[in-house]
């Protein structure tokens, strides 16, 4: 079946503009994660959605970052008033199962964001 | 929160040799430890994982060991091949999987 997809694959924007990044998880996956990967670095957790529960936003670096997940499926990460330090690859991942079930995370291809 | 440290940052081995990558974690609540392989320009993919109630797990040339007391876990690749060249990430997550904490990555280069 189809894997996790993300769009756009690349986004170049000017400092101060808002951007929206989209993630389509694998159908039926209740858990969805957003990560940020700066060049040559590890993955930094941003936000976690699990079913209809309130999201865990503890990883969002500032109030310029927000995310939503509509209908328990598609998710959008929004960055307002982008800064150059926001330049990174933004990865989305989804997994099936409830909490405490040891199921694999599947990653999307990422969106490479460049803020000029 | 959890802090995962990974060493070394780069590792170069000759084809056929073994490679070992080590990670430490700080939160005793972490109980699941996956390892991911990320080839250049591609998405991370799970290669092996281990739960906290297991000390070792092996899958062909890849093995992972976990020492809960010392809070460290390691990835072992035997008989390395050029196609093993990639960046490897360790991660840790607590029982409810609400977040995964990743190490900073190890760039493995297998020389033919």
CSV table of C-alpha atoms in Angstrom, one decimal:
chain,number,residue,atom,x,y,z
A,1,UNK,CA,0.0,0.0,0.0
A,2,UNK,CA,0.9,3.7,-0.1
A,3,UNK,CA,3.4,4.9,2.4
A,4,UNK,CA,3.5,8.2,4.2
A,5,UNK,CA,3.6,11.1,1.8
A,6,UNK,CA,4.5,14.7,2.3
A,7,UNK,CA,4.1,17.9,0.3
A,8,UNK,CA,5.7,19.9,-1.0
A,9,UNK,CA,9.0,18.1,-1.3
A,10,UNK,CA,10.9,21.4,-1.4
A,11,UNK,CA,9.9,24.8,-0.2
A,12,UNK,CA,11.8,28.0,-0.6
A,13,UNK,CA,10.4,31.0,1.1
A,14,UNK,CA,11.5,34.5,2.2
A,15,UNK,CA,12.1,35.4,5.8
A,16,UNK,CA,8.9,36.5,7.5
A,17,UNK,CA,6.5,34.5,5.3
A,18,UNK,CA,4.2,31.8,6.6
A,19,UNK,CA,4.5,28.2,5.3
A,20,UNK,CA,2.3,25.1,5.5
A,21,UNK,CA,3.7,21.6,5.2
A,22,UNK,CA,1.4,18.7,4.7
A,23,UNK,CA,1.6,15.1,5.8
A,24,UNK,CA,-0.6,12.2,4.6
A,25,UNK,CA,-0.1,9.2,7.0
A,26,UNK,CA,-0.6,5.6,6.1
A,27,UNK,CA,-4.3,4.9,6.1
A,28,UNK,CA,-5.5,3.6,9.5
A,29,UNK,CA,-2.4,4.8,11.4
A,30,UNK,CA,-3.6,6.6,14.5
A,31,UNK,CA,-0.3,8.0,15.7
A,32,UNK,CA,1.4,10.8,13.8
A,33,UNK,CA,4.7,12.6,14.6
A,34,UNK,CA,6.5,15.6,13.2
A,35,UNK,CA,10.2,15.9,13.4
A,36,UNK,CA,12.8,18.5,12.3
A,37,UNK,CA,16.2,17.4,10.9
A,38,UNK,CA,18.8,20.1,10.5
A,39,UNK,CA,21.7,19.5,8.2
A,40,UNK,CA,23.9,16.7,9.6
A,41,UNK,CA,21.9,16.5,12.8
A,42,UNK,CA,19.5,14.0,14.4
A,43,UNK,CA,15.8,14.2,14.4
A,44,UNK,CA,14.2,16.7,16.8
A,45,UNK,CA,10.7,15.8,18.0
A,46,UNK,CA,8.1,18.5,17.4
A,47,UNK,CA,4.6,17.2,18.0
A,48,UNK,CA,2.7,14.0,18.4
A,49,UNK,CA,-0.9,13.2,17.6
A,50,UNK,CA,-2.7,10.0,18.8
A,51,UNK,CA,-6.2,9.4,17.7
A,52,UNK,CA,-8.6,12.0,19.0
A,53,UNK,CA,-6.5,12.8,22.1
A,54,UNK,CA,-5.0,16.2,22.6
A,55,UNK,CA,-1.7,16.5,20.8
A,56,UNK,CA,1.6,16.5,22.6
A,57,UNK,CA,3.1,19.9,21.6
A,58,UNK,CA,6.0,19.8,24.0
A,59,UNK,CA,8.6,19.7,21.2
A,60,UNK,CA,7.5,22.8,19.3
A,61,UNK,CA,10.4,25.3,19.5
A,62,UNK,CA,8.3,28.5,19.5
A,63,UNK,CA,4.8,29.8,19.2
A,64,UNK,CA,5.4,30.4,15.6
A,65,UNK,CA,5.0,26.7,15.1
A,66,UNK,CA,1.6,25.0,15.1
A,67,UNK,CA,0.1,21.8,13.8
A,68,UNK,CA,-3.3,20.3,13.3
A,69,UNK,CA,-4.6,17.0,12.3
A,70,UNK,CA,-8.0,16.9,10.6
A,71,UNK,CA,-10.3,13.9,10.9
A,72,UNK,CA,-7.6,11.9,12.4
A,73,UNK,CA,-5.7,11.6,9.1
A,74,UNK,CA,-4.0,14.5,7.2
A,75,UNK,CA,-1.8,16.8,9.3
A,76,UNK,CA,-0.5,20.3,8.5
A,77,UNK,CA,2.5,21.9,10.2
A,78,UNK,CA,2.4,25.7,10.0
A,79,UNK,CA,5.4,27.9,10.6
A,80,UNK,CA,4.5,31.6,10.9
A,81,UNK,CA,7.0,34.5,10.2
A,82,UNK,CA,9.7,32.1,9.1
A,83,UNK,CA,13.3,32.7,10.2
A,84,UNK,CA,16.5,31.5,8.6
A,85,UNK,CA,17.1,29.1,11.5
A,86,UNK,CA,13.8,27.3,10.5
A,87,UNK,CA,15.6,25.9,7.4
A,88,UNK,CA,15.7,22.2,7.8
A,89,UNK,CA,14.0,19.0,6.5
A,90,UNK,CA,10.7,18.4,8.2
A,91,UNK,CA,9.8,14.8,8.5
A,92,UNK,CA,6.5,13.2,9.3
A,93,UNK,CA,6.0,9.7,10.6
A,94,UNK,CA,3.0,7.5,11.4
A,95,UNK,CA,2.4,4.3,13.2
A,96,UNK,CA,-0.5,2.0,14.0
A,97,UNK,CA,-1.7,0.7,17.2
A,98,UNK,CA,-2.5,2.2,20.5
A,99,UNK,CA,-0.2,3.4,23.2
A,100,UNK,CA,2.2,0.8,24.5
A,101,UNK,CA,2.0,-1.3,21.3
A,102,UNK,CA,5.4,-1.9,19.8
A,103,UNK,CA,4.8,-0.9,16.2
A,104,UNK,CA,7.2,0.6,13.7
A,105,UNK,CA,7.2,4.3,12.8
A,106,UNK,CA,7.1,4.8,9.0
A,107,UNK,CA,8.6,8.0,7.8
A,108,UNK,CA,7.6,10.2,4.9
A,109,UNK,CA,10.2,11.6,2.4
A,110,UNK,CA,10.3,14.9,4.1
A,111,UNK,CA,9.9,18.5,3.1
A,112,UNK,CA,13.1,20.5,2.7
A,113,UNK,CA,12.4,24.0,3.8
A,114,UNK,CA,14.8,26.8,2.9
A,115,UNK,CA,14.3,30.3,4.3
A,116,UNK,CA,16.1,33.0,2.5
B,1,UNK,CA,13.1,15.0,29.5
B,2,UNK,CA,15.1,12.2,27.9
B,3,UNK,CA,18.6,12.8,26.5
B,4,UNK,CA,20.1,10.3,24.0
B,5,UNK,CA,23.8,10.5,23.2
B,6,UNK,CA,25.3,8.6,20.3
B,7,UNK,CA,28.9,7.8,19.5
B,8,UNK,CA,30.9,7.9,17.3
B,9,UNK,CA,29.7,10.6,15.0
B,10,UNK,CA,31.6,9.1,12.1
B,11,UNK,CA,32.9,5.5,11.7
B,12,UNK,CA,35.0,4.2,8.8
B,13,UNK,CA,35.6,0.5,8.5
B,14,UNK,CA,37.0,-1.9,5.9
B,15,UNK,CA,34.5,-4.2,4.1
B,16,UNK,CA,34.1,-7.3,6.1
B,17,UNK,CA,35.0,-5.8,9.4
B,18,UNK,CA,32.5,-5.2,12.2
B,19,UNK,CA,31.0,-1.9,13.2
B,20,UNK,CA,29.7,-0.9,16.7
B,21,UNK,CA,27.7,2.2,17.4
B,22,UNK,CA,26.8,3.1,21.0
B,23,UNK,CA,24.0,5.2,22.6
B,24,UNK,CA,23.2,6.2,26.1
B,25,UNK,CA,20.0,7.5,27.5
B,26,UNK,CA,19.0,9.3,30.7
B,27,UNK,CA,15.4,8.5,31.4
B,28,UNK,CA,14.7,5.2,33.2
B,29,UNK,CA,11.1,5.3,31.9
B,30,UNK,CA,12.4,4.7,28.3
B,31,UNK,CA,11.5,1.1,27.4
B,32,UNK,CA,11.7,0.8,23.6
B,33,UNK,CA,14.9,1.4,21.5
B,34,UNK,CA,14.7,1.4,17.7
B,35,UNK,CA,17.6,1.9,15.3
B,36,UNK,CA,17.2,3.6,12.0
B,37,UNK,CA,19.2,3.7,8.8
B,38,UNK,CA,19.1,6.8,6.6
B,39,UNK,CA,20.7,6.7,3.2
B,40,UNK,CA,21.7,10.0,1.6
B,41,UNK,CA,18.6,12.0,0.6
B,42,UNK,CA,16.2,9.3,1.8
B,43,UNK,CA,13.9,8.8,4.7
B,44,UNK,CA,14.9,6.9,7.9
B,45,UNK,CA,14.0,3.3,7.9
B,46,UNK,CA,13.8,1.0,10.9
B,47,UNK,CA,16.5,-1.8,10.8
B,48,UNK,CA,16.2,-3.3,14.3
B,49,UNK,CA,14.6,-2.5,17.7
B,50,UNK,CA,14.7,-3.8,21.2
B,51,UNK,CA,12.4,-3.7,24.2
B,52,UNK,CA,13.5,-3.1,27.7
B,53,UNK,CA,12.7,-6.6,28.8
B,54,UNK,CA,15.2,-8.1,26.4
B,55,UNK,CA,19.0,-7.9,26.6
B,56,UNK,CA,19.9,-8.7,23.0
B,57,UNK,CA,18.3,-9.2,19.7
B,58,UNK,CA,19.8,-10.3,16.4
B,59,UNK,CA,18.7,-10.2,12.8
B,60,UNK,CA,21.2,-11.7,10.4
B,61,UNK,CA,24.3,-9.4,10.4
B,62,UNK,CA,22.7,-6.9,12.7
B,63,UNK,CA,22.4,-7.1,16.5
B,64,UNK,CA,21.4,-4.8,19.3
B,65,UNK,CA,22.3,-5.1,22.9
B,66,UNK,CA,20.7,-3.3,25.9
B,67,UNK,CA,22.0,-2.7,29.4
B,68,UNK,CA,19.2,-1.2,31.4
B,69,UNK,CA,21.3,-0.7,34.5
B,70,UNK,CA,23.9,1.3,32.7
B,71,UNK,CA,21.3,2.9,30.4
B,72,UNK,CA,23.1,2.2,27.2
B,73,UNK,CA,22.4,0.2,24.1
B,74,UNK,CA,24.5,-0.6,21.1
B,75,UNK,CA,24.2,-1.6,17.4
B,76,UNK,CA,26.5,-4.2,16.0
B,77,UNK,CA,27.0,-4.8,12.3
B,78,UNK,CA,29.1,-7.8,11.3
B,79,UNK,CA,30.6,-8.5,7.9
B,80,UNK,CA,30.0,-5.0,6.8
B,81,UNK,CA,29.3,-4.3,3.1
B,82,UNK,CA,29.5,-1.1,1.1
B,83,UNK,CA,25.7,-0.9,1.0
B,84,UNK,CA,25.8,-0.6,4.8
B,85,UNK,CA,27.2,2.9,4.3
B,86,UNK,CA,24.6,5.4,5.7
B,87,UNK,CA,23.8,7.4,8.7
B,88,UNK,CA,22.5,5.4,11.6
B,89,UNK,CA,20.3,6.9,14.4
B,90,UNK,CA,19.4,5.4,17.7
B,91,UNK,CA,16.2,6.4,19.5
B,92,UNK,CA,14.5,5.9,22.8
B,93,UNK,CA,10.8,6.2,23.8
B,94,UNK,CA,8.8,5.7,26.9
B,95,UNK,CA,6.1,3.1,27.2
B,96,UNK,CA,3.3,5.4,25.8
B,97,UNK,CA,5.3,6.2,22.6
B,98,UNK,CA,4.3,9.9,22.9
B,99,UNK,CA,7.7,11.0,21.6
B,100,UNK,CA,10.9,9.4,20.3
B,101,UNK,CA,14.2,10.9,21.3
B,102,UNK,CA,16.9,10.5,18.7
B,103,UNK,CA,20.7,10.4,18.9
B,104,UNK,CA,22.7,12.8,16.7
B,105,UNK,CA,23.6,10.0,14.2
B,106,UNK,CA,26.6,8.1,13.1
B,107,UNK,CA,27.9,8.3,9.6
B,108,UNK,CA,29.2,4.8,8.7
B,109,UNK,CA,31.5,4.5,5.7
B,110,UNK,CA,32.3,1.0,4.6
B,111,UNK,CA,35.4,1.0,2.3
B,112,UNK,CA,35.5,-1.7,-0.4
